[in-house]
XYZ file of C-alpha atoms in Angstrom:
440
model
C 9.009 -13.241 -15.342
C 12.700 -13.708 -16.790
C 14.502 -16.396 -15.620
C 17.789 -17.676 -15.973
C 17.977 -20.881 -18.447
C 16.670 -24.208 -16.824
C 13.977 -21.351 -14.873
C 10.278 -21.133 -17.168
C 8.998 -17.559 -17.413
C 5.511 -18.255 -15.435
C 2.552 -18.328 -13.675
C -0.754 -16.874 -14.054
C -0.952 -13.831 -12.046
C 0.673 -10.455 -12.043
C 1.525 -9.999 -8.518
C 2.586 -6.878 -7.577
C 3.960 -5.178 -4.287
C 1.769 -2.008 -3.499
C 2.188 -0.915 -0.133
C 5.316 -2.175 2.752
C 4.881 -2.581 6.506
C 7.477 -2.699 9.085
C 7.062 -5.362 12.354
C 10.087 -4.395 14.153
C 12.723 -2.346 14.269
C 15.268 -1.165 11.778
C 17.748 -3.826 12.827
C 15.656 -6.959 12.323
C 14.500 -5.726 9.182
C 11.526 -6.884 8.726
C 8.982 -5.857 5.826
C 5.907 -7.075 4.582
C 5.114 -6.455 1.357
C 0.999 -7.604 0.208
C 1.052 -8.906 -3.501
C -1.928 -8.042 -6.018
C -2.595 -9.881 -9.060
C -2.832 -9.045 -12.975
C -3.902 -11.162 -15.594
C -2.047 -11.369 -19.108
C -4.156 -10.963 -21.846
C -3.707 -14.161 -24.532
C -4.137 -14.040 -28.201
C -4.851 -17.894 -28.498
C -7.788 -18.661 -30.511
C -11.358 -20.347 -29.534
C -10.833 -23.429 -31.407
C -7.438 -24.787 -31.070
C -6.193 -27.098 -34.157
C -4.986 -30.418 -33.444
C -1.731 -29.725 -34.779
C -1.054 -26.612 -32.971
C 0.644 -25.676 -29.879
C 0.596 -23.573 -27.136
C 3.857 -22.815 -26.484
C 5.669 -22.258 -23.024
C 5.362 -18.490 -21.929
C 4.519 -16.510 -18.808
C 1.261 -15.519 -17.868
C 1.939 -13.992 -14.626
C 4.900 -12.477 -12.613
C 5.857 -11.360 -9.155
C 6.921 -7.720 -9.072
C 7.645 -5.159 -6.509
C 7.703 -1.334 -6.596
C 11.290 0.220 -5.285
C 12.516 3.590 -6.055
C 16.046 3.962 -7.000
C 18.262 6.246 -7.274
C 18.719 10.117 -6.384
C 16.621 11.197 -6.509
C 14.451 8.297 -6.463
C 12.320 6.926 -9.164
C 9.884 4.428 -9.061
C 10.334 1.390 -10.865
C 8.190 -2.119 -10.750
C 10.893 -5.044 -10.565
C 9.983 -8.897 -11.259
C 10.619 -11.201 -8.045
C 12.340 -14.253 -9.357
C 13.900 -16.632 -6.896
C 15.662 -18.248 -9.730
C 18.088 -15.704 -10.785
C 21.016 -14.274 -9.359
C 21.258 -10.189 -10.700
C 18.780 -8.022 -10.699
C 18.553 -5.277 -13.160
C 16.352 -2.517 -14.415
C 15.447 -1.362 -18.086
C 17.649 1.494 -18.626
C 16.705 2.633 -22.042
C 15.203 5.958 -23.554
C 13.405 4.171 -26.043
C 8.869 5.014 -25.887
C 7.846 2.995 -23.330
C 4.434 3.672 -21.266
C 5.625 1.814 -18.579
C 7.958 3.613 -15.898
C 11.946 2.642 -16.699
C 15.275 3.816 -15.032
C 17.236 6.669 -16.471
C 20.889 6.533 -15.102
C 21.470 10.205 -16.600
C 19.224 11.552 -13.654
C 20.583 10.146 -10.847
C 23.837 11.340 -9.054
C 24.166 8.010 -7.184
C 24.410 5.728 -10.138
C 28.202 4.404 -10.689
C 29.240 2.029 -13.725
C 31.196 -0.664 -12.736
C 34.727 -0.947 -14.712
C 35.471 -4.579 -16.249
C 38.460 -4.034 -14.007
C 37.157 -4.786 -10.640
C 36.833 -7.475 -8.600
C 32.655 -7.071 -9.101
C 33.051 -7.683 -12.562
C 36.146 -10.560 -12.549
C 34.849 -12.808 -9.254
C 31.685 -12.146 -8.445
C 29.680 -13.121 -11.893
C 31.550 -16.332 -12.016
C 27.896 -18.166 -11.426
C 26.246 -16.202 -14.837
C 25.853 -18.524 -17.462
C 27.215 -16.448 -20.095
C 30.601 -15.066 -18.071
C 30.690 -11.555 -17.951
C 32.712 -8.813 -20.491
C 34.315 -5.702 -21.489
C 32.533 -3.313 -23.415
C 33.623 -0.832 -26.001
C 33.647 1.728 -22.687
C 35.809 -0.996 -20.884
C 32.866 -1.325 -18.793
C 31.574 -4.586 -17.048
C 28.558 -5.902 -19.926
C 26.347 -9.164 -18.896
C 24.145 -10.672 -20.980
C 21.396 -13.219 -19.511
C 19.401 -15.327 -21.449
C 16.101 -17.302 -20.263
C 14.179 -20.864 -21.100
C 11.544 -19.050 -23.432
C 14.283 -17.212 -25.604
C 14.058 -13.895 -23.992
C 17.342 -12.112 -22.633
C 18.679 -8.882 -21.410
C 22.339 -6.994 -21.852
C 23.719 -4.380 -20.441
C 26.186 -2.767 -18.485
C 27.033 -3.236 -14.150
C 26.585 -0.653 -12.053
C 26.044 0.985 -8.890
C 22.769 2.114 -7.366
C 20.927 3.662 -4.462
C 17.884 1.291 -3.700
C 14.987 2.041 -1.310
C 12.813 -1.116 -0.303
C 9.393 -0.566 2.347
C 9.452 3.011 4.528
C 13.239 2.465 5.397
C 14.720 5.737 5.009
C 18.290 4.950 3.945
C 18.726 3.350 1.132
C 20.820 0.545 -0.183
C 24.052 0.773 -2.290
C 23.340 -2.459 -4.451
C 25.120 -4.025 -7.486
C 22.573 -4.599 -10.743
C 22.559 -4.499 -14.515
C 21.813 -1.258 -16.397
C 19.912 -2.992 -19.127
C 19.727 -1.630 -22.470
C 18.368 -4.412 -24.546
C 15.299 -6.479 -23.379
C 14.070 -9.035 -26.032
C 11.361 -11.705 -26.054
C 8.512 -13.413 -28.082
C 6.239 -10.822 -27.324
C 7.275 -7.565 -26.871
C 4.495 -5.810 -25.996
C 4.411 -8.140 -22.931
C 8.016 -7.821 -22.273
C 7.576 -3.875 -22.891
C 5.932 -4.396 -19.237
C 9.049 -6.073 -17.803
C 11.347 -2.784 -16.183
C 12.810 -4.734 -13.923
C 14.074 -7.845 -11.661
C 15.026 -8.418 -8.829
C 16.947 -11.787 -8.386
C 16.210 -13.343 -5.047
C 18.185 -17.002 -5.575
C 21.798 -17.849 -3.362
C 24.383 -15.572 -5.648
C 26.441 -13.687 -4.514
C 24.671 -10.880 -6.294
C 21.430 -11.577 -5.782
C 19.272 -9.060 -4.148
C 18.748 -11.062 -1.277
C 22.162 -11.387 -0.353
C 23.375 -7.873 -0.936
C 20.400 -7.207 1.317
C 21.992 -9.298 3.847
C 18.318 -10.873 5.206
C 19.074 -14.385 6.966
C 15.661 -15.242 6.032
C 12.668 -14.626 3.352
C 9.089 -16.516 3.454
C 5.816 -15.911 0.612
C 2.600 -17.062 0.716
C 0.682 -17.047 -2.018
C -3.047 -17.484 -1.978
C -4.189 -17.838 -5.376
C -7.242 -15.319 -5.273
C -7.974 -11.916 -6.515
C -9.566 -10.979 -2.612
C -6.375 -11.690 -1.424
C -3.089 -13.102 -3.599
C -0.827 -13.400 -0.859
C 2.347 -11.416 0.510
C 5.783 -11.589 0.991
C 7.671 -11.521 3.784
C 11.447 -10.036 4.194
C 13.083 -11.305 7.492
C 12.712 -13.466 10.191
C 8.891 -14.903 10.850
C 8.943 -16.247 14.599
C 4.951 -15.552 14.616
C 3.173 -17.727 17.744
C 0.321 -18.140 15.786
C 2.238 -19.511 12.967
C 1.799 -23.648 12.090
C 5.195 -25.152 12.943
C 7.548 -25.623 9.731
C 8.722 -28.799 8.374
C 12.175 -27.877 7.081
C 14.055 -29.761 4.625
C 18.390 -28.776 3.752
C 19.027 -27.297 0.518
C 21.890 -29.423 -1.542
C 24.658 -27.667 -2.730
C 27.708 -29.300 -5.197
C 30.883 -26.785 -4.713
C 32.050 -28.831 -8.088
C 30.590 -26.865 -11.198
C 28.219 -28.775 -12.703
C 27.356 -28.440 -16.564
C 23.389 -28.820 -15.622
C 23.744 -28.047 -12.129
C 22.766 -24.404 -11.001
C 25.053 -24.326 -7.444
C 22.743 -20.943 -6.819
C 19.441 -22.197 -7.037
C 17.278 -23.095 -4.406
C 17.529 -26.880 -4.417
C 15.976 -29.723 -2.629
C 15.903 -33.407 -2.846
C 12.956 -35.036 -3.980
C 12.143 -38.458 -2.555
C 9.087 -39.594 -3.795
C 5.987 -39.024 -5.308
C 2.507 -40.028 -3.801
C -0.696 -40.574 -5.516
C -3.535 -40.845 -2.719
C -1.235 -41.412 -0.177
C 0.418 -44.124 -2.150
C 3.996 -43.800 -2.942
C 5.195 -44.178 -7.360
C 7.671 -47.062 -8.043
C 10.331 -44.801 -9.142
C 13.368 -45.413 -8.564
C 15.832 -43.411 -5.882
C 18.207 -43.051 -8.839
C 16.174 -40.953 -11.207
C 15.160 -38.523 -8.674
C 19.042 -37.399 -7.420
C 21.351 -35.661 -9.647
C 24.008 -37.542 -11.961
C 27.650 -36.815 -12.494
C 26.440 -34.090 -14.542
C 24.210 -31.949 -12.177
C 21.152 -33.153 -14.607
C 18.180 -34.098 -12.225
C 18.197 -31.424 -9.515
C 14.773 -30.528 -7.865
C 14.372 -26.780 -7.557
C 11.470 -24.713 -5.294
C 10.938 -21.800 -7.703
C 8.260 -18.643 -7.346
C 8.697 -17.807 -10.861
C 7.736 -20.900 -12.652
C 3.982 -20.838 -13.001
C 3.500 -24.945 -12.855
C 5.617 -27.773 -11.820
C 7.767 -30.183 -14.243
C 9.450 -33.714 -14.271
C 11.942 -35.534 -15.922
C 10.255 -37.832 -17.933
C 10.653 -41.059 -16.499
C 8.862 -40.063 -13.761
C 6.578 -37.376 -15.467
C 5.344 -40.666 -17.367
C 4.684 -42.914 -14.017
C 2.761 -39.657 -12.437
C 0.359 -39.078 -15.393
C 0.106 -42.926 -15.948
C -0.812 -43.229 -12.331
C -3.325 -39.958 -12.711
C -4.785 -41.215 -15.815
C -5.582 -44.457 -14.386
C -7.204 -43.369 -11.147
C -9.104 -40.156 -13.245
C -10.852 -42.901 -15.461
C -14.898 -42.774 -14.723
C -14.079 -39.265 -13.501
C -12.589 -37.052 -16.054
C -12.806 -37.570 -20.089
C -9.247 -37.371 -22.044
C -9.215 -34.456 -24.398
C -8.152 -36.819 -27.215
C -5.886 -35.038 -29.577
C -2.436 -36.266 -29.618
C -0.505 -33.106 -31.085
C -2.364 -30.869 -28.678
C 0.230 -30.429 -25.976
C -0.154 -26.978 -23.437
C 1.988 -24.465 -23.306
C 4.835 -27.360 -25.222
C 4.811 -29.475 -21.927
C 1.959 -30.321 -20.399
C 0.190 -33.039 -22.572
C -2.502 -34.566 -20.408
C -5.929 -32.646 -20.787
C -9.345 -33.011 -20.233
C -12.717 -31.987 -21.433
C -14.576 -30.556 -18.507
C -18.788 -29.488 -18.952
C -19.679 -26.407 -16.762
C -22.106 -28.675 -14.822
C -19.166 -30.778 -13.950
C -17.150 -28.239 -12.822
C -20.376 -26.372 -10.812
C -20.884 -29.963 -9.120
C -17.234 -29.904 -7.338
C -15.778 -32.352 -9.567
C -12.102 -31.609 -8.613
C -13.028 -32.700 -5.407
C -13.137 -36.294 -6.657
C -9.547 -36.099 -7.941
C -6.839 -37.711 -6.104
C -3.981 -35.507 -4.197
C -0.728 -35.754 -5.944
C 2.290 -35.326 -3.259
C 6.071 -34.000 -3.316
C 7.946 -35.659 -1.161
C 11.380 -33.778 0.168
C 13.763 -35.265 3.155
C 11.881 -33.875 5.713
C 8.375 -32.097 4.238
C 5.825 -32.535 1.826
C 3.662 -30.411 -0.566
C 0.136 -32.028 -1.528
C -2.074 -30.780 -4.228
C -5.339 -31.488 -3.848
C -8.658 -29.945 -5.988
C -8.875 -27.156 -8.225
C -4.603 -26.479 -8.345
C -4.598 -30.059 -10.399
C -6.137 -28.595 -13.403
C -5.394 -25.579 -15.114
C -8.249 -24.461 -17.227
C -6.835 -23.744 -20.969
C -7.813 -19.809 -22.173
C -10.126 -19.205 -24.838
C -10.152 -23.230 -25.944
C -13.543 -25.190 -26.027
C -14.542 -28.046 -27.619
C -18.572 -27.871 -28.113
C -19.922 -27.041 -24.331
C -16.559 -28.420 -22.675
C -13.629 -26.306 -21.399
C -10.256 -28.133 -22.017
C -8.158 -28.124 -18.535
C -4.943 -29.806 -18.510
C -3.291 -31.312 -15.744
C -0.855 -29.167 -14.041
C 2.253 -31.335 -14.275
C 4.438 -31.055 -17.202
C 7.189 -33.373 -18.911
C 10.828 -31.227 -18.485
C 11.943 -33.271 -20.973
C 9.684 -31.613 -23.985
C 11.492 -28.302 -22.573
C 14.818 -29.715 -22.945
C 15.055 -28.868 -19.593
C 17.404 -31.413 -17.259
C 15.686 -30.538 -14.272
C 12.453 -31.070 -11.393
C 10.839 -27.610 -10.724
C 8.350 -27.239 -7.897
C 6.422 -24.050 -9.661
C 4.107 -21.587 -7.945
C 0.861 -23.333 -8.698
C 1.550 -25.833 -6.593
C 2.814 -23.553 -3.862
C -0.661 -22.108 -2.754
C -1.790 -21.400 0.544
C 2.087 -22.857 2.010
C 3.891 -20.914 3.588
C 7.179 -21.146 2.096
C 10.114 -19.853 4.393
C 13.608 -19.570 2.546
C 16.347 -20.240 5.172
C 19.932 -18.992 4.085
C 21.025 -18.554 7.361
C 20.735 -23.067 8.266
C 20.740 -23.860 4.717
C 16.834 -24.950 4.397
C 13.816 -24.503 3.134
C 10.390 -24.478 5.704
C 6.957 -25.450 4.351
C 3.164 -25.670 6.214
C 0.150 -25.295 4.954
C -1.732 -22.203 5.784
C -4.774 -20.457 4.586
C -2.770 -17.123 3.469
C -5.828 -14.777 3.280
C -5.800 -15.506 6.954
C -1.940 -15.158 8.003
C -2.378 -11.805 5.992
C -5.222 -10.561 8.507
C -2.576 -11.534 10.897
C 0.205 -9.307 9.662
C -2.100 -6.454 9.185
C -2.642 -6.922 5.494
C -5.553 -9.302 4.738
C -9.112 -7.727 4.393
């Protein structure tokens, strides 16, 4: 998924939105939308050589079907709650995959470099917004993984679930879509940016509230939910404020959906770290971000250091170190193991201790199989190599603490614009599916 620049390009699932069901009425808006899951094919080899690298891409991303314009046409859109303007792939160029076409829709409008769109409200994009040749409003966004997208503003009917108006919504008309794989990014059309901006998808849309769930199985992946989520049967949300800085930052994104991380327990046992390391300086550098587009979760280094020291330590007897010191996953994540098959079958994980996030007010504990990631197409004799599923932000260049995906399973995660906050509680999400009518 693209992402804007401290945001990683994730996960390891292609979720995508197939079918939308209404619980109320019109006014409320609320949607359900069920998520289904595609894996990205790697090209990294069997045996990995101890000076290479896997470098930091996405394996997965969070998309949803929408038609657009008049008449409509269907288009898949990444979901990525770390970016503010959504736009579709508006080029003519071969592509198997569905794209936009602005020339056959009445409803699309370009937006002049003139207007108030273009002059105030892009004021959050890192690269500010221009005048093309056309004198028409051009943005270009670029991500953590060197990918980007340019194009021109416009103006554009959307249609979201069975609602039978449709939206008039700001996006970009992309033209150019580059990455380090383009046959991967050939399957990008679209995103839709869900973070605080003012033109973010979310808050065109106008919904007080959004929640996901994401399970982490092919039965089931998970859903998202658009609206309020008053359910009786739901477990009671632990809600913790979102931190905004008015004062532009140089490392501070004022849009993103930031928390304040506390602490970190291992077992149940809080880190030494200390408060100051954990809350942003003078320069914005050190904000903690929730984020459904980053596939794992990453620390500054001082504390990235005390975590895996702490792991490493409490692992030893359990787990044996995948010793090769210039093997680091996916650039970040540099603390791997060699796991047999008859380890794994016996419920190893099981013996691992629970790592916990610790916000003002909530917590997120992983526990078991989400601690490892299992590396693709890498053995070393019998053993699988799995690496821990915590990486170092500093070996990104990255001046930030992102709470990634994999360590949001089976919460339900409830975004709160309206009270500024963010609700979590564990859940089994196959289950709260069957609930909303979705599940199997």
């Amino acid at each position: 998924m693209l992402t804007s620049f401290h945001h990683l390009f994730p996960l390891l699932l292609l979720l995508l939105f197939k079918t939308h069901k209404s619980l109320s009425s019109p006014s409320s808006q609320t949607l359900v939308l069920p998520l289904k899951t595609r894996i990205t094919q790697t090209d990294n080899p069997t045996h990995k050589p101890t000076t290479d690298k896997l470098h930091f891409h996405h394996n997965v991303t969070l998309t949803v079907t929408l038609t657009v314009g008049t008449p409509p046409q269907n288009i898949s859109m990444v979901i990525d709650t770390g970016s503010e303007l959504s736009w579709l792939r508006c080029n003519r160029t071969s592509n198997p995959f569905p794209i936009f076409d602005p020339t056959r829709s009445s409803s699309y409008s370009p937006i002049p470099c003139s207007s108030p769109t273009c002059r105030t409200r892009t004021k959050d994009f890192l690269i500010p917004a221009s005048c093309d040749s056309d004198k028409l409003c051009h943005a270009t966004l670029s991500y953590a993984d060197a990918s980007s997208s340019e194009g021109n503003l416009a103006a554009e009917i959307f249609h979201i679930g069975n609602t039978t108006n449709g939206s008039n919504l700001i996006f970009g008309c992309m033209g150019s879509v580059s990455g380090s794989d383009p046959e991967e990014d050939n399957k990008t059309t679209g995103l839709l940016g869900m973070n605080r901006g003012s033109l973010s998808f979310i808050s065109q849309m106008g919904f007080p509230k959004f929640s996901y769930c994401i399970s982490g199985t092919d039965d089931f992946p998970g859903f998202l939910l658009l609206g309020d989520s008053n359910f009786t049967w739901l477990t009671p949300l632990n809600y913790t404020p979102l931190i905004k800085i008015s004062t532009p930052l140089p490392y501070f994104d004022r849009v993103a959906y930031t928390v304040q991380l506390t602490g970190i327990k291992v077992n149940g046992k809080l880190l030494a770290i200390p408060k100051y390391v954990l809350v942003p300086d003078h320069t914005g550098a050190g904000q903690t971000m929730v984020d459904s587009g980053t596939q794992f979760t990453f620390l500054l280094g001082p504390v990235y250091t005390a975590l895996r020291a702490d792991f490493v330590n409490r692992t030893n007897g359990i787990l044996t170190v995948y010793e090769e010191p210039d093997f680091v996953f996916q650039g970040t994540m540099d603390l791997c193991y060699r796991i047999s098959p008859v380890k794994i079958r016996s419920g190893i994980v099981h013996r691992l201790p629970t790592v916990s996030l610790v916000f003002e007010g909530a917590e997120i504990t992983v526990s078991g199989q989400p601690l490892l990631y299992r590396v693709p197409h890498l053995t070393v004799g019998n053993d699988s190599v799995y690496c821990f599923t915590f990486g170092n932000s500093d070996l990104m260049g990255m001046e930030a603490y992102v709470i990634g995906h994999h360590h949001q399973q089976n919460m339900w995660i409830e975004f709160d614009l309206e009270r500024s906050r963010i609700g979590l509680a564990p859940v089994q999400c196959d289950v709260s599916g069957q609930r909303l009518g979705i599940g199997s």
